[in-house]
Amino acid sequence: MNLRRVHIIKTVPAIAGPVLYWMHRDFRASDNWGLIHARLQALKLGQPVAVVFCLAPAFSGATLPHFEFLLQGLGETAKALRQSNIPFFALHGDPGIEVARFAREHMAGLIVTDFDPLRIKIRWVQDLLDACDQPVHEVDSRNIVPARVASDHREFMARTIRPKIQRQLQEFLDDFPVLPPHPHSWPSATPPPDFSALRQNLEAEATILPKTRVKPGEEAAHALLADFLENRLPLYMHRNDPNQDVCSDLSAHLHFGMISAQRMVLEIRARRIMGEHIDSFLDELIIRRELSDNFCLHTPDYDTEAGFPAWARETLHRHRHDPRPAIYAPEEFEQALTHEPLWNAAQIQMMRSGKMHGYLRMYWAKKILEWSPSASEALRIAIWLNDRYSLDGRDSNGYTGISWSIGGVHDRGWTERPIFGKIRYMNLAGARRKFDVERYASSWMTPPGN
Ligand SMILES: Cc1cc2nc3c(=O)[nH]c(=O)nc-3n(C[C@H](O)[C@H](O)[C@H](O)COP(=O)(O)OP(=O)(O)OC[C@H]3O[C@@H](n4cnc5c(N)ncnc54)[C@H](O)[C@@H]3O)c2cc1C
């Protein structure tokens, strides 16, 4: 394994004891560099290895459908780990503190954990570092070229990070090693985790369960990938048409780490498929996705106006008093009560299916800017709705995509116009040129069941 994926975040003299892998972003047993690193370290030290997960009672506004997606997938992951002689411990409470407590109780020798640039995870990991007595290694299993290696500063746009990633891609696109069942067993009995007991600790709000073909878990993710490669990727050139079902639909699995982007790229390479549409897909999956982690890693205010580039803040400020064609309250946006059928349909698609089409996500966020009293309020509403209803919400891709739409992040200035200033504008006429707007709107505006 390439040790440049590993970032040592706490160095203390090692003690003999089991190795723990604290899984909090990459929820999978297969193709997981964090777990592979923990297993290899345990093998070297002649120690058992275990996976620890800790369910926080609430998580940045996540609702019950988000927790369900995670917990159902984890049940499958725990079973797969058991076959490799790796127990899975499910804790609940304040994650960093509980994992440190568990490590102390079991006299762990080393803790390995996932890389995640989002604020809540930075706090969890800091809690662990403050409370634990073990060395801690962070492994980036989300990005192919680890975010800390790809660039040490906030990149300007896709054009500036692309060559940095491409230069190192080959080095990091190595095959995942197949490891045999771990030879050192956990010293005591390890009953399977009780996920129903865990669910009772949740303080999450219930929202309508999205009706989606997307099933949680590693197996479902791999089945969806196989179907995408066979049937939809060849049509990916039509990806900006929301009436066509040609995208991978894997963003929820990628968000929960139930599938590795690196595995997806390796599968495409193994099939030797080529073409402009394949390049476009790989650019989204690798460059755009890794650029999002770069943005959140190097922008502490990734979810506020302070994260916008100076030119965008300046232009939005200059146009802050421009009259708006309409102003809606957050609840009116939520209930899809705007004057525009296309916008309402996109909002309904997100609420009913747990996902909005990628092209419409841009349009949807830009209209929230146009119909809100200020850019900061628009940003707040878009993040609230996206994180509340999208299964793939609370992701660096989401904070970046919304900041791109509303605050010019990773974009350049365009012709100045009211409200938007130099922020790129999108309108209904442009959408009409791309796809059959009426067909899309009518497919989501009919009441469910009709
Ligand atoms: C306003 C707005 C909000 C968004 N919110 C989210 C979000 O909450 N979670 C999320 O994962 N993505 C978000 N995106 C990015 C993108 O729209 C989704 O990743 C994509 O629509 C997911 O569908 P898919 O998996 O079928 O995509 P595909 O086209 O099949 O792409 C495959 C994967 O590549 C990555 N990807 C694709 N497009 C982008 C992009 N523009 N930026 C970064 N990565 C990308 C995703 O991981 C995606 O799953 C947002 C974009 C915008 C403009």
GROMACS .gro file of C-alpha atoms and ligand atoms in nm, residues 228 236 247-251 254-255 264 281 284-285 288-289 292 355-358 361-362 364-365 386-387 390 392-395 397-398 401-402 404-405, ligand 1:
model
   90
  228PHE     CA    1  -2.442   0.179  -1.517
  236TYR     CA    2  -2.352   0.961  -2.076
  247CYS     CA    3  -2.610   0.909  -1.485
  248SER     CA    4  -2.465   0.656  -1.243
  249ASP     CA    5  -2.699   0.738  -0.952
  250LEU     CA    6  -2.411   0.635  -0.726
  251SER     CA    7  -2.370   0.961  -0.537
  254LEU     CA    8  -2.012   0.742  -0.282
  255HIS     CA    9  -2.118   0.986  -0.012
  264MET     CA   10  -1.512   0.254  -1.029
  281PHE     CA   11  -1.757   1.092  -1.656
  284GLU     CA   12  -1.671   1.443  -1.276
  285LEU     CA   13  -1.580   1.140  -1.068
  288ARG     CA   14  -1.472   1.762  -0.973
  289ARG     CA   15  -1.514   1.530  -0.679
  292SER     CA   16  -1.468   1.954  -0.366
  355LYS     CA   17  -3.207   1.301  -0.543
  356MET     CA   18  -3.226   1.587  -0.792
  357HIS     CA   19  -3.080   1.563  -1.141
  358GLY     CA   20  -2.729   1.717  -1.157
  361ARG     CA   21  -2.921   2.120  -0.907
  362MET     CA   22  -2.732   2.414  -1.061
  364TRP     CA   23  -3.235   2.515  -0.863
  365ALA     CA   24  -2.962   2.681  -0.651
  386ASN     CA   25  -3.008   1.985  -0.002
  387ASP     CA   26  -2.884   1.836   0.324
  390SER     CA   27  -3.082   1.455  -0.074
  392ASP     CA   28  -2.607   1.230  -0.084
  393GLY     CA   29  -2.632   1.555   0.120
  394ARG     CA   30  -2.383   1.680   0.383
  395ASP     CA   31  -2.106   1.612   0.134
  397ASN     CA   32  -1.962   1.799  -0.325
  398GLY     CA   33  -2.282   1.962  -0.199
  401GLY     CA   34  -2.175   2.271  -0.585
  402ILE     CA   35  -2.398   2.517  -0.398
  404TRP     CA   36  -2.034   2.731  -0.726
  405SER     CA   37  -2.396   2.809  -0.816
  451LIG     C1   38  -2.632   2.290  -0.619
  451LIG     C2   39  -2.559   2.157  -0.624
  451LIG     C3   40  -2.569   2.071  -0.516
  451LIG     C4   41  -2.502   1.949  -0.517
  451LIG     N1   42  -2.511   1.867  -0.408
  451LIG     C5   43  -2.444   1.750  -0.405
  451LIG     C6   44  -2.448   1.666  -0.290
  451LIG     O1   45  -2.512   1.700  -0.189
  451LIG     N2   46  -2.378   1.549  -0.294
  451LIG     C7   47  -2.308   1.509  -0.403
  451LIG     O2   48  -2.248   1.403  -0.401
  451LIG     N3   49  -2.301   1.588  -0.512
  451LIG     C8   50  -2.365   1.706  -0.518
  451LIG     N4   51  -2.358   1.785  -0.629
  451LIG     C9   52  -2.272   1.744  -0.742
  451LIG    C10   53  -2.344   1.662  -0.854
  451LIG     O3   54  -2.459   1.730  -0.896
  451LIG    C11   55  -2.384   1.523  -0.804
  451LIG     O4   56  -2.268   1.458  -0.755
  451LIG    C12   57  -2.444   1.434  -0.913
  451LIG     O5   58  -2.557   1.495  -0.966
  451LIG    C13   59  -2.477   1.300  -0.852
  451LIG     O6   60  -2.546   1.216  -0.942
  451LIG     P1   61  -2.477   1.087  -1.007
  451LIG     O7   62  -2.408   1.008  -0.903
  451LIG     O8   63  -2.582   1.018  -1.088
  451LIG     O9   64  -2.371   1.160  -1.098
  451LIG     P2   65  -2.277   1.105  -1.213
  451LIG    O10   66  -2.287   1.202  -1.325
  451LIG    O11   67  -2.301   0.963  -1.242
  451LIG    O12   68  -2.130   1.126  -1.151
  451LIG    C14   69  -2.063   1.024  -1.076
  451LIG    C15   70  -2.006   1.084  -0.950
  451LIG    O13   71  -1.912   1.187  -0.980
  451LIG    C16   72  -1.918   1.287  -0.879
  451LIG     N5   73  -1.964   1.414  -0.938
  451LIG    C17   74  -2.043   1.431  -1.046
  451LIG     N6   75  -2.062   1.563  -1.070
  451LIG    C18   76  -1.995   1.629  -0.974
  451LIG    C19   77  -1.975   1.767  -0.943
  451LIG     N7   78  -2.028   1.864  -1.018
  451LIG     N8   79  -1.901   1.799  -0.836
  451LIG    C20   80  -1.844   1.701  -0.760
  451LIG     N9   81  -1.858   1.570  -0.785
  451LIG    C21   82  -1.933   1.534  -0.889
  451LIG    C22   83  -2.022   1.242  -0.778
  451LIG    O14   84  -1.958   1.175  -0.673
  451LIG    C23   85  -2.109   1.150  -0.861
  451LIG    O15   86  -2.178   1.056  -0.783
  451LIG    C24   87  -2.423   1.911  -0.629
  451LIG    C25   88  -2.413   1.999  -0.737
  451LIG    C26   89  -2.480   2.120  -0.734
  451LIG    C27   90  -2.467   2.214  -0.850
   0.00000   0.00000   0.00000
